[in-house]
Amino acid sequence: EDQVTQSPEALRLQEGESSSLNCSYTVSGLRGLFWYRQDPGKGPEFLFTLYSAGEEKEKERLKATLTKKESFLHITAPKPEDSATYLCACYQAGTALIFGKGTTLSVSS
Amino acid sequence: GAGVSQSPSNKVTEKGKDVELRCDPISGHTALYWYRQSLGQGLEFLIYFQGNSAPDKSGLPSDRFSAERTGGSVSTLTIQRTQQEDSAVYLCASSPRTGFFGEQYFGPGTRLTVT
């Protein structure tokens, strides 16, 4: 069964304390991996798409990387406004997106 | 520009009643998706519309669920004879690209509570 697993479920950081979120997948024939950010009471907001192993994308304090088995979302010197749930989703040809359950990040000042 | 809008934002209904949830996608987006997000679960795909093509209904959990999209724009998700397990946040998304290959823009969701 195709699966997308995110870890940790929850992460608490101090402002400025860098860390990484993990998304491991067993989807065969991956065509794309997506990262979304979701704030409480809102719909997910698109962050990145990665298409092939070795690819990296950056946006402000976030950097996403992809290997053949997992993706990491690196957060450098986070700020309280980075607090949110980060969702990972995988796409394989002919099927719908498969979402992980998310990592809830809390950044305190 | 305007994003994806959904109504109502909250809906409380009694078990056995029918409910209709509405989605207004971003203007010009040809792809429209419905998802369900239950507490502690990941987003679950329900149905996908692309232009005038037949919808992909592979994610609908039962025949109590149906959806339509009129004029290639507004979509309505209908749940008949609601059950308590239908309680969840129902999210709509649209995309300017076909399939599931592109980024999707989500609405704020409708929180459905079945009592």
Short mmCIF file of C-alpha atoms in Angstrom, two decimals:
data_model
loop_
_atom_site.label_atom_id
_atom_site.label_comp_id
_atom_site.label_asym_id
_atom_site.label_seq_id
_atom_site.Cartn_x
_atom_site.Cartn_y
_atom_site.Cartn_z
CA GLU A 1 0.00 0.00 0.00
CA ASP A 2 1.30 3.41 -0.96
CA GLN A 3 2.11 5.46 2.11
CA VAL A 4 3.36 8.88 3.09
CA THR A 5 4.68 9.20 6.64
CA GLN A 6 5.69 12.45 8.28
CA SER A 7 7.84 12.81 11.37
CA PRO A 8 7.87 14.04 13.98
CA GLU A 9 4.14 14.55 14.58
CA ALA A 10 4.91 17.68 16.58
CA LEU A 11 8.02 19.80 16.94
CA ARG A 12 8.70 22.62 19.35
CA LEU A 13 11.56 25.00 18.60
CA GLN A 14 12.97 28.15 20.07
CA GLU A 15 13.20 31.13 17.74
CA GLY A 16 16.42 30.77 15.77
CA GLU A 17 16.76 27.02 16.45
CA SER A 18 17.08 25.34 13.05
CA SER A 19 15.67 21.87 12.41
CA SER A 20 14.22 19.53 9.77
CA LEU A 21 10.89 17.86 9.11
CA ASN A 22 10.82 14.48 7.43
CA CYS A 23 8.48 12.97 4.84
CA SER A 24 9.15 9.36 3.89
CA TYR A 25 7.21 7.65 1.14
CA THR A 26 6.71 4.22 -0.31
CA VAL A 27 4.87 5.46 -3.39
CA SER A 28 6.14 3.71 -6.50
CA GLY A 29 6.77 5.75 -9.59
CA LEU A 30 6.78 9.10 -7.81
CA ARG A 31 6.01 11.91 -10.23
CA GLY A 32 6.06 14.77 -7.75
CA LEU A 33 6.26 15.57 -4.05
CA PHE A 34 4.49 18.61 -2.64
CA TRP A 35 4.90 20.57 0.58
CA TYR A 36 2.04 22.63 1.96
CA ARG A 37 1.67 24.81 5.03
CA GLN A 38 -1.62 24.85 6.94
CA ASP A 39 -2.54 27.40 9.57
CA PRO A 40 -5.32 26.62 12.07
CA GLY A 41 -8.77 27.07 10.55
CA LYS A 42 -7.41 27.58 7.05
CA GLY A 43 -6.82 25.51 3.97
CA PRO A 44 -3.32 24.33 3.03
CA GLU A 45 -1.06 26.82 1.26
CA PHE A 46 1.29 25.59 -1.45
CA LEU A 47 5.02 25.84 -0.71
CA PHE A 48 7.06 23.62 -3.05
CA THR A 49 6.97 20.91 -5.67
CA LEU A 50 9.94 18.55 -6.10
CA TYR A 51 10.07 16.28 -9.13
CA SER A 52 13.27 14.25 -8.96
CA ALA A 53 15.83 12.98 -6.45
CA GLY A 54 18.51 15.53 -5.77
CA GLU A 55 16.27 18.49 -6.40
CA GLU A 56 16.21 21.33 -3.88
CA LYS A 57 13.99 24.40 -3.59
CA GLU A 58 14.16 27.35 -1.22
CA LYS A 59 11.78 30.02 -0.02
CA GLU A 60 12.82 32.43 2.71
CA ARG A 61 13.77 30.28 5.74
CA LEU A 62 12.52 27.03 4.17
CA LYS A 63 14.44 24.60 2.01
CA ALA A 64 12.99 21.38 0.63
CA THR A 65 15.07 18.46 -0.58
CA LEU A 66 14.19 15.12 -2.15
CA THR A 67 15.82 11.69 -2.23
CA LYS A 68 14.49 8.43 -3.63
CA LYS A 69 12.86 7.55 -0.31
CA GLU A 70 12.18 10.77 1.53
CA SER A 71 11.98 14.52 1.54
CA PHE A 72 13.16 16.97 4.14
CA LEU A 73 11.88 20.43 4.90
CA HIS A 74 14.70 22.34 6.53
CA ILE A 75 13.80 25.40 8.58
CA THR A 76 16.66 27.79 9.21
CA ALA A 77 16.46 30.23 12.13
CA PRO A 78 12.69 29.90 12.46
CA LYS A 79 10.46 32.69 13.68
CA PRO A 80 7.16 32.42 15.58
CA GLU A 81 5.27 33.15 12.36
CA ASP A 82 6.61 29.88 10.95
CA SER A 83 4.39 28.03 13.42
CA ALA A 84 1.93 25.91 11.42
CA THR A 85 1.27 22.35 10.32
CA TYR A 86 3.40 21.30 7.38
CA LEU A 87 1.92 18.73 5.03
CA CYS A 88 3.67 16.53 2.53
CA ALA A 89 1.86 14.95 -0.44
CA CYS A 90 3.00 12.53 -3.13
CA TYR A 91 1.76 12.17 -6.67
CA GLN A 92 2.09 9.10 -8.84
CA ALA A 93 0.71 8.86 -12.35
CA GLY A 94 -2.91 7.83 -12.53
CA THR A 95 -3.78 8.40 -8.91
CA ALA A 96 -4.75 11.26 -6.64
CA LEU A 97 -2.41 12.98 -4.23
CA ILE A 98 -1.55 10.98 -1.12
CA PHE A 99 -1.12 13.24 1.89
CA GLY A 100 0.79 12.59 5.09
CA LYS A 101 -0.76 13.48 8.44
CA GLY A 102 1.51 16.49 8.88
CA THR A 103 4.02 17.86 11.35
CA THR A 104 2.81 20.60 13.68
CA LEU A 105 5.59 23.10 14.28
CA SER A 106 5.54 25.53 17.19
CA VAL A 107 8.20 28.23 17.38
CA SER A 108 8.42 30.23 20.57
CA SER A 109 10.20 33.54 21.05
CA GLY B 1 -7.19 38.27 -6.79
CA ALA B 2 -9.92 36.32 -5.08
CA GLY B 3 -9.01 32.91 -3.80
CA VAL B 4 -11.10 29.78 -3.47
CA SER B 5 -14.20 30.37 -1.37
CA GLN B 6 -16.38 27.82 0.39
CA SER B 7 -19.73 28.04 2.10
CA PRO B 8 -20.92 27.59 4.68
CA SER B 9 -17.85 27.84 6.89
CA ASN B 10 -19.57 25.73 9.53
CA LYS B 11 -22.49 23.32 9.28
CA VAL B 12 -24.13 21.40 12.10
CA THR B 13 -26.69 18.82 11.04
CA GLU B 14 -28.58 15.95 12.54
CA LYS B 15 -27.78 12.38 11.63
CA GLY B 16 -29.81 11.30 8.62
CA LYS B 17 -30.18 14.76 7.08
CA ASP B 18 -28.75 15.75 3.70
CA VAL B 19 -26.20 18.57 3.39
CA GLU B 20 -24.82 20.60 0.49
CA LEU B 21 -21.40 22.23 0.56
CA ARG B 22 -20.43 24.84 -2.00
CA CYS B 23 -17.10 25.73 -3.60
CA ASP B 24 -16.24 28.72 -5.79
CA PRO B 25 -12.85 28.10 -7.44
CA ILE B 26 -10.39 30.70 -8.63
CA SER B 27 -11.59 32.19 -11.90
CA GLY B 28 -10.00 30.48 -14.89
CA HIS B 29 -8.91 27.37 -13.00
CA THR B 30 -10.11 24.32 -14.89
CA ALA B 31 -9.31 21.69 -12.25
CA LEU B 32 -11.33 21.40 -9.04
CA TYR B 33 -10.85 18.95 -6.18
CA TRP B 34 -12.68 17.99 -3.01
CA TYR B 35 -10.90 16.60 0.04
CA ARG B 36 -11.91 15.58 3.52
CA GLN B 37 -9.75 16.23 6.60
CA SER B 38 -10.65 14.37 9.76
CA LEU B 39 -9.08 14.98 13.14
CA GLY B 40 -5.65 13.35 13.27
CA GLN B 41 -5.87 12.16 9.67
CA GLY B 42 -4.29 13.35 6.48
CA LEU B 43 -6.27 14.93 3.69
CA GLU B 44 -8.38 12.33 1.94
CA PHE B 45 -9.13 12.81 -1.75
CA LEU B 46 -12.81 12.63 -2.67
CA ILE B 47 -13.42 13.76 -6.25
CA TYR B 48 -11.74 15.65 -9.09
CA PHE B 49 -13.26 17.67 -11.93
CA GLN B 50 -11.34 18.68 -15.05
CA GLY B 51 -13.07 20.90 -17.57
CA ASN B 52 -15.96 19.10 -19.23
CA SER B 53 -14.51 15.64 -18.72
CA ALA B 54 -16.19 13.00 -16.57
CA PRO B 55 -15.13 13.51 -12.95
CA ASP B 56 -12.75 11.18 -11.15
CA LYS B 57 -14.95 9.85 -8.34
CA SER B 58 -12.50 7.23 -7.12
CA GLY B 59 -12.18 8.76 -3.66
CA LEU B 60 -15.84 9.00 -2.73
CA PRO B 61 -16.30 6.79 0.37
CA SER B 62 -19.87 5.72 -0.35
CA ASP B 63 -22.81 6.33 -2.67
CA ARG B 64 -24.17 8.82 -0.13
CA PHE B 65 -21.57 11.24 -1.45
CA SER B 66 -21.96 13.01 -4.78
CA ALA B 67 -20.72 16.18 -6.39
CA GLU B 68 -21.41 18.27 -9.43
CA ARG B 69 -19.76 21.19 -11.12
CA THR B 70 -21.90 23.58 -13.08
CA GLY B 71 -20.63 25.57 -16.04
CA GLY B 72 -17.08 24.53 -15.30
CA SER B 73 -17.02 26.76 -12.23
CA VAL B 74 -19.00 26.39 -9.00
CA SER B 75 -19.12 22.95 -7.42
CA THR B 76 -21.47 21.42 -4.87
CA LEU B 77 -20.66 18.40 -2.70
CA THR B 78 -23.77 16.65 -1.42
CA ILE B 79 -23.85 14.17 1.43
CA GLN B 80 -27.10 12.27 1.82
CA ARG B 81 -28.31 10.66 5.04
CA THR B 82 -25.36 12.01 7.00
CA GLN B 83 -23.66 9.82 9.57
CA GLN B 84 -21.53 10.84 12.56
CA GLU B 85 -18.42 9.54 10.81
CA ASP B 86 -19.00 12.16 8.11
CA SER B 87 -17.98 14.85 10.61
CA ALA B 88 -14.84 16.48 9.22
CA VAL B 89 -13.53 19.56 7.46
CA TYR B 90 -14.32 19.44 3.76
CA LEU B 91 -11.78 21.29 1.64
CA CYS B 92 -12.06 22.39 -1.94
CA ALA B 93 -9.08 23.25 -4.13
CA SER B 94 -8.58 24.46 -7.67
CA SER B 95 -5.63 24.45 -10.02
CA PRO B 96 -4.73 25.99 -13.35
CA ARG B 97 -3.09 22.69 -14.34
CA THR B 98 -4.65 19.35 -15.15
CA GLY B 99 -4.47 16.24 -13.00
CA PHE B 100 -2.63 16.22 -9.72
CA PHE B 101 0.62 17.42 -11.16
CA GLY B 102 0.40 21.07 -10.29
CA GLU B 103 0.02 23.15 -7.19
CA GLN B 104 -3.46 23.34 -5.77
CA TYR B 105 -5.06 26.39 -4.15
CA PHE B 106 -7.26 25.52 -1.24
CA GLY B 107 -10.28 27.21 0.21
CA PRO B 108 -10.76 27.66 3.96
CA GLY B 109 -12.97 24.58 4.25
CA THR B 110 -16.40 23.77 5.62
CA ARG B 111 -16.47 22.22 9.08
CA LEU B 112 -19.29 19.66 9.15
CA THR B 113 -20.55 18.35 12.46
CA VAL B 114 -23.13 15.57 12.45
CA THR B 115 -24.94 15.19 15.78
#
